């Protein structure tokens, strides 16, 4: 490897590592926001329900929401085409839209479909209604992600 290549590689690696940390920070903020939105739709503190009560339903909902947001974050980064600022803006805006869409889905399933989200998370066995809602959260993330890409 020549010295010229090393001179070029250093800044490229530094820029790439910086971009990774920037995207990770915005993504993490969205994951935390998504977690608190799920927390808002469940009774009590979600982390306590997961840790203390070991609720498979609360855990499944939190995981599904995180996967949905992860899809949005990944596609927003990809669709920015290497432009860091545009990518960060896309991740923040579209990720926020995805979190709102997931919250609305929970409300729709709770009020219109009749899935008692608050009651389901207290059950000790995984509830089919929670699986349905969790898959809906992932699907909303996928649809939002593809809207970002399209």
PDB file of C-alpha atoms in Angstrom:
ATOM      1  CA  UNK A   1       0.000   0.000   0.000  1.00  0.00           C
ATOM      2  CA  UNK A   2       1.435   3.346  -0.967  1.00  0.00           C
ATOM      3  CA  UNK A   3       1.629   6.406   1.224  1.00  0.00           C
ATOM      4  CA  UNK A   4      -0.754   8.250  -1.130  1.00  0.00           C
ATOM      5  CA  UNK A   5      -3.408   5.613  -0.584  1.00  0.00           C
ATOM      6  CA  UNK A   6      -2.949   5.895   3.187  1.00  0.00           C
ATOM      7  CA  UNK A   7      -3.374   9.674   2.924  1.00  0.00           C
ATOM      8  CA  UNK A   8      -6.690   9.136   1.126  1.00  0.00           C
ATOM      9  CA  UNK A   9      -7.925   6.275   3.296  1.00  0.00           C
ATOM     10  CA  UNK A  10      -7.567   8.087   6.637  1.00  0.00           C
ATOM     11  CA  UNK A  11     -10.044  10.879   5.926  1.00  0.00           C
ATOM     12  CA  UNK A  12     -12.468   8.457   4.285  1.00  0.00           C
ATOM     13  CA  UNK A  13     -12.423   6.196   7.341  1.00  0.00           C
ATOM     14  CA  UNK A  14     -12.741   9.145   9.728  1.00  0.00           C
ATOM     15  CA  UNK A  15     -15.716  10.499   7.785  1.00  0.00           C
ATOM     16  CA  UNK A  16     -17.337   7.051   7.681  1.00  0.00           C
ATOM     17  CA  UNK A  17     -16.900   6.479  11.395  1.00  0.00           C
ATOM     18  CA  UNK A  18     -18.325   9.924  12.119  1.00  0.00           C
ATOM     19  CA  UNK A  19     -21.334   9.186   9.929  1.00  0.00           C
ATOM     20  CA  UNK A  20     -21.919   5.879  11.708  1.00  0.00           C
ATOM     21  CA  UNK A  21     -21.916   7.583  15.097  1.00  0.00           C
ATOM     22  CA  UNK A  22     -24.212  10.366  13.857  1.00  0.00           C
ATOM     23  CA  UNK A  23     -26.715   7.887  12.393  1.00  0.00           C
ATOM     24  CA  UNK A  24     -26.481   5.710  15.495  1.00  0.00           C
ATOM     25  CA  UNK A  25     -27.250   8.692  17.732  1.00  0.00           C
ATOM     26  CA  UNK A  26     -30.322   9.707  15.740  1.00  0.00           C
ATOM     27  CA  UNK A  27     -31.437   6.081  15.420  1.00  0.00           C
ATOM     28  CA  UNK A  28     -31.023   5.506  19.150  1.00  0.00           C
ATOM     29  CA  UNK A  29     -33.069   8.617  19.905  1.00  0.00           C
ATOM     30  CA  UNK A  30     -35.837   7.252  17.672  1.00  0.00           C
ATOM     31  CA  UNK A  31     -35.667   3.811  19.304  1.00  0.00           C
ATOM     32  CA  UNK A  32     -36.014   5.412  22.738  1.00  0.00           C
ATOM     33  CA  UNK A  33     -38.876   7.598  21.498  1.00  0.00           C
ATOM     34  CA  UNK A  34     -40.558   4.512  20.025  1.00  0.00           C
ATOM     35  CA  UNK A  35     -40.127   2.662  23.314  1.00  0.00           C
ATOM     36  CA  UNK A  36     -41.814   5.491  25.211  1.00  0.00           C
ATOM     37  CA  UNK A  37     -44.669   5.553  22.714  1.00  0.00           C
ATOM     38  CA  UNK A  38     -45.221   1.829  23.355  1.00  0.00           C
ATOM     39  CA  UNK A  39     -44.910   2.627  27.074  1.00  0.00           C
ATOM     40  CA  UNK A  40     -47.638   5.249  26.701  1.00  0.00           C
ATOM     41  CA  UNK A  41     -50.009   2.643  25.203  1.00  0.00           C
ATOM     42  CA  UNK A  42     -49.480   0.087  27.976  1.00  0.00           C
ATOM     43  CA  UNK A  43     -50.387   0.196  31.659  1.00  0.00           C
ATOM     44  CA  UNK A  44     -47.675   1.129  34.121  1.00  0.00           C
ATOM     45  CA  UNK A  45     -44.026   1.517  33.211  1.00  0.00           C
ATOM     46  CA  UNK A  46     -43.167  -0.692  30.275  1.00  0.00           C
ATOM     47  CA  UNK A  47     -39.632  -1.474  31.443  1.00  0.00           C
ATOM     48  CA  UNK A  48     -41.005  -2.597  34.818  1.00  0.00           C
ATOM     49  CA  UNK A  49     -43.582  -4.805  33.110  1.00  0.00           C
ATOM     50  CA  UNK A  50     -40.814  -6.358  31.028  1.00  0.00           C
ATOM     51  CA  UNK A  51     -38.266  -6.754  33.848  1.00  0.00           C
ATOM     52  CA  UNK A  52     -40.412  -7.408  36.909  1.00  0.00           C
ATOM     53  CA  UNK A  53     -43.406  -9.175  35.396  1.00  0.00           C
ATOM     54  CA  UNK A  54     -41.412 -10.706  32.510  1.00  0.00           C
ATOM     55  CA  UNK A  55     -44.361 -10.023  30.225  1.00  0.00           C
ATOM     56  CA  UNK A  56     -43.873 -11.666  26.831  1.00  0.00           C
ATOM     57  CA  UNK A  57     -46.596  -9.404  25.425  1.00  0.00           C
ATOM     58  CA  UNK A  58     -44.961  -6.133  26.492  1.00  0.00           C
ATOM     59  CA  UNK A  59     -41.593  -7.426  25.292  1.00  0.00           C
ATOM     60  CA  UNK A  60     -43.007  -8.465  21.920  1.00  0.00           C
ATOM     61  CA  UNK A  61     -44.644  -5.065  21.387  1.00  0.00           C
ATOM     62  CA  UNK A  62     -41.461  -3.189  22.298  1.00  0.00           C
ATOM     63  CA  UNK A  63     -39.378  -5.410  20.004  1.00  0.00           C
ATOM     64  CA  UNK A  64     -41.793  -5.091  17.087  1.00  0.00           C
ATOM     65  CA  UNK A  65     -41.836  -1.300  17.403  1.00  0.00           C
ATOM     66  CA  UNK A  66     -38.035  -1.247  17.463  1.00  0.00           C
ATOM     67  CA  UNK A  67     -37.816  -3.416  14.339  1.00  0.00           C
ATOM     68  CA  UNK A  68     -40.313  -1.155  12.549  1.00  0.00           C
ATOM     69  CA  UNK A  69     -38.303   1.949  13.421  1.00  0.00           C
ATOM     70  CA  UNK A  70     -35.084   0.151  12.454  1.00  0.00           C
ATOM     71  CA  UNK A  71     -36.480  -0.473   8.979  1.00  0.00           C
ATOM     72  CA  UNK A  72     -37.303   3.195   8.574  1.00  0.00           C
ATOM     73  CA  UNK A  73     -33.880   4.292   9.823  1.00  0.00           C
ATOM     74  CA  UNK A  74     -32.033   1.884   7.509  1.00  0.00           C
ATOM     75  CA  UNK A  75     -33.964   2.862   4.384  1.00  0.00           C
ATOM     76  CA  UNK A  76     -33.737   6.590   5.186  1.00  0.00           C
ATOM     77  CA  UNK A  77     -29.949   6.259   5.422  1.00  0.00           C
ATOM     78  CA  UNK A  78     -29.778   4.248   2.207  1.00  0.00           C
ATOM     79  CA  UNK A  79     -32.031   6.609   0.274  1.00  0.00           C
ATOM     80  CA  UNK A  80     -29.886   9.635   1.165  1.00  0.00           C
ATOM     81  CA  UNK A  81     -27.295   8.404  -1.331  1.00  0.00           C
ATOM     82  CA  UNK A  82     -24.273   9.194   0.820  1.00  0.00           C
ATOM     83  CA  UNK A  83     -25.263  12.750   1.777  1.00  0.00           C
ATOM     84  CA  UNK A  84     -24.833  12.755   5.564  1.00  0.00           C
ATOM     85  CA  UNK A  85     -26.894  15.843   6.363  1.00  0.00           C
ATOM     86  CA  UNK A  86     -29.750  14.746   4.106  1.00  0.00           C
ATOM     87  CA  UNK A  87     -29.592  11.264   5.605  1.00  0.00           C
ATOM     88  CA  UNK A  88     -29.757  12.546   9.172  1.00  0.00           C
ATOM     89  CA  UNK A  89     -32.707  14.781   8.328  1.00  0.00           C
ATOM     90  CA  UNK A  90     -34.478  11.893   6.573  1.00  0.00           C
ATOM     91  CA  UNK A  91     -33.874   9.574   9.518  1.00  0.00           C
ATOM     92  CA  UNK A  92     -35.138  12.112  12.058  1.00  0.00           C
ATOM     93  CA  UNK A  93     -38.221  13.203  10.112  1.00  0.00           C
ATOM     94  CA  UNK A  94     -39.318   9.883   8.672  1.00  0.00           C
ATOM     95  CA  UNK A  95     -38.422   7.997  11.840  1.00  0.00           C
ATOM     96  CA  UNK A  96     -40.578  10.418  13.816  1.00  0.00           C
ATOM     97  CA  UNK A  97     -43.424   9.907  11.350  1.00  0.00           C
ATOM     98  CA  UNK A  98     -43.026   6.145  11.801  1.00  0.00           C
ATOM     99  CA  UNK A  99     -43.261   6.441  15.584  1.00  0.00           C
ATOM    100  CA  UNK A 100     -46.447   8.497  15.245  1.00  0.00           C
ATOM    101  CA  UNK A 101     -47.871   5.977  12.749  1.00  0.00           C
ATOM    102  CA  UNK A 102     -47.164   3.140  15.177  1.00  0.00           C
ATOM    103  CA  UNK A 103     -48.889   5.013  18.000  1.00  0.00           C
ATOM    104  CA  UNK A 104     -51.913   5.592  15.782  1.00  0.00           C
ATOM    105  CA  UNK A 105     -51.947   1.888  14.874  1.00  0.00           C
ATOM    106  CA  UNK A 106     -52.085   0.932  18.532  1.00  0.00           C
ATOM    107  CA  UNK A 107     -54.969   3.335  19.083  1.00  0.00           C
ATOM    108  CA  UNK A 108     -56.813   2.024  16.007  1.00  0.00           C
ATOM    109  CA  UNK A 109     -56.331  -1.594  17.040  1.00  0.00           C
ATOM    110  CA  UNK A 110     -57.373  -0.749  20.594  1.00  0.00           C
ATOM    111  CA  UNK A 111     -60.452   1.326  19.754  1.00  0.00           C
ATOM    112  CA  UNK A 112     -61.678   0.051  16.377  1.00  0.00           C
ATOM    113  CA  UNK A 113     -60.490  -3.543  16.199  1.00  0.00           C
ATOM    114  CA  UNK A 114     -61.008  -4.216  19.895  1.00  0.00           C
ATOM    115  CA  UNK A 115     -57.509  -5.337  20.867  1.00  0.00           C
ATOM    116  CA  UNK A 116     -57.212  -4.519  24.576  1.00  0.00           C
ATOM    117  CA  UNK A 117     -53.536  -3.581  24.515  1.00  0.00           C
ATOM    118  CA  UNK A 118     -53.454  -2.593  28.153  1.00  0.00           C
ATOM    119  CA  UNK A 119     -55.100  -5.840  29.184  1.00  0.00           C
ATOM    120  CA  UNK A 120     -52.987  -8.023  26.904  1.00  0.00           C
ATOM    121  CA  UNK A 121     -49.634  -6.943  28.329  1.00  0.00           C
ATOM    122  CA  UNK A 122     -50.697  -8.176  31.751  1.00  0.00           C
ATOM    123  CA  UNK A 123     -51.232 -11.733  30.495  1.00  0.00           C
ATOM    124  CA  UNK A 124     -48.493 -14.251  31.281  1.00  0.00           C
ATOM    125  CA  UNK A 125     -48.748 -16.058  27.924  1.00  0.00           C
ATOM    126  CA  UNK A 126     -48.129 -14.487  24.538  1.00  0.00           C
ATOM    127  CA  UNK A 127     -51.488 -13.281  23.239  1.00  0.00           C
ATOM    128  CA  UNK A 128     -52.449 -13.669  19.558  1.00  0.00           C
ATOM    129  CA  UNK A 129     -53.784 -10.101  19.576  1.00  0.00           C
ATOM    130  CA  UNK A 130     -50.348  -8.833  20.627  1.00  0.00           C
ATOM    131  CA  UNK A 131     -48.709 -10.805  17.826  1.00  0.00           C
ATOM    132  CA  UNK A 132     -51.154  -9.166  15.410  1.00  0.00           C
ATOM    133  CA  UNK A 133     -50.365  -5.708  16.762  1.00  0.00           C
ATOM    134  CA  UNK A 134     -46.616  -6.390  16.760  1.00  0.00           C
ATOM    135  CA  UNK A 135     -46.708  -7.517  13.132  1.00  0.00           C
ATOM    136  CA  UNK A 136     -48.748  -4.414  12.298  1.00  0.00           C
ATOM    137  CA  UNK A 137     -45.999  -2.266  13.856  1.00  0.00           C
ATOM    138  CA  UNK A 138     -43.334  -3.986  11.753  1.00  0.00           C
ATOM    139  CA  UNK A 139     -45.529  -3.640   8.638  1.00  0.00           C
ATOM    140  CA  UNK A 140     -46.054   0.074   9.342  1.00  0.00           C
ATOM    141  CA  UNK A 141     -42.293   0.437   9.637  1.00  0.00           C
ATOM    142  CA  UNK A 142     -41.808  -1.365   6.324  1.00  0.00           C
ATOM    143  CA  UNK A 143     -44.480   0.676   4.529  1.00  0.00           C
ATOM    144  CA  UNK A 144     -43.051   3.910   5.920  1.00  0.00           C
ATOM    145  CA  UNK A 145     -39.544   2.824   4.933  1.00  0.00           C
ATOM    146  CA  UNK A 146     -40.620   2.100   1.369  1.00  0.00           C
ATOM    147  CA  UNK A 147     -42.429   5.451   1.184  1.00  0.00           C
ATOM    148  CA  UNK A 148     -39.127   7.074   2.202  1.00  0.00           C
ATOM    149  CA  UNK A 149     -37.311   5.145  -0.513  1.00  0.00           C
ATOM    150  CA  UNK A 150     -39.915   5.702  -3.225  1.00  0.00           C
TER     151      UNK A 150
END
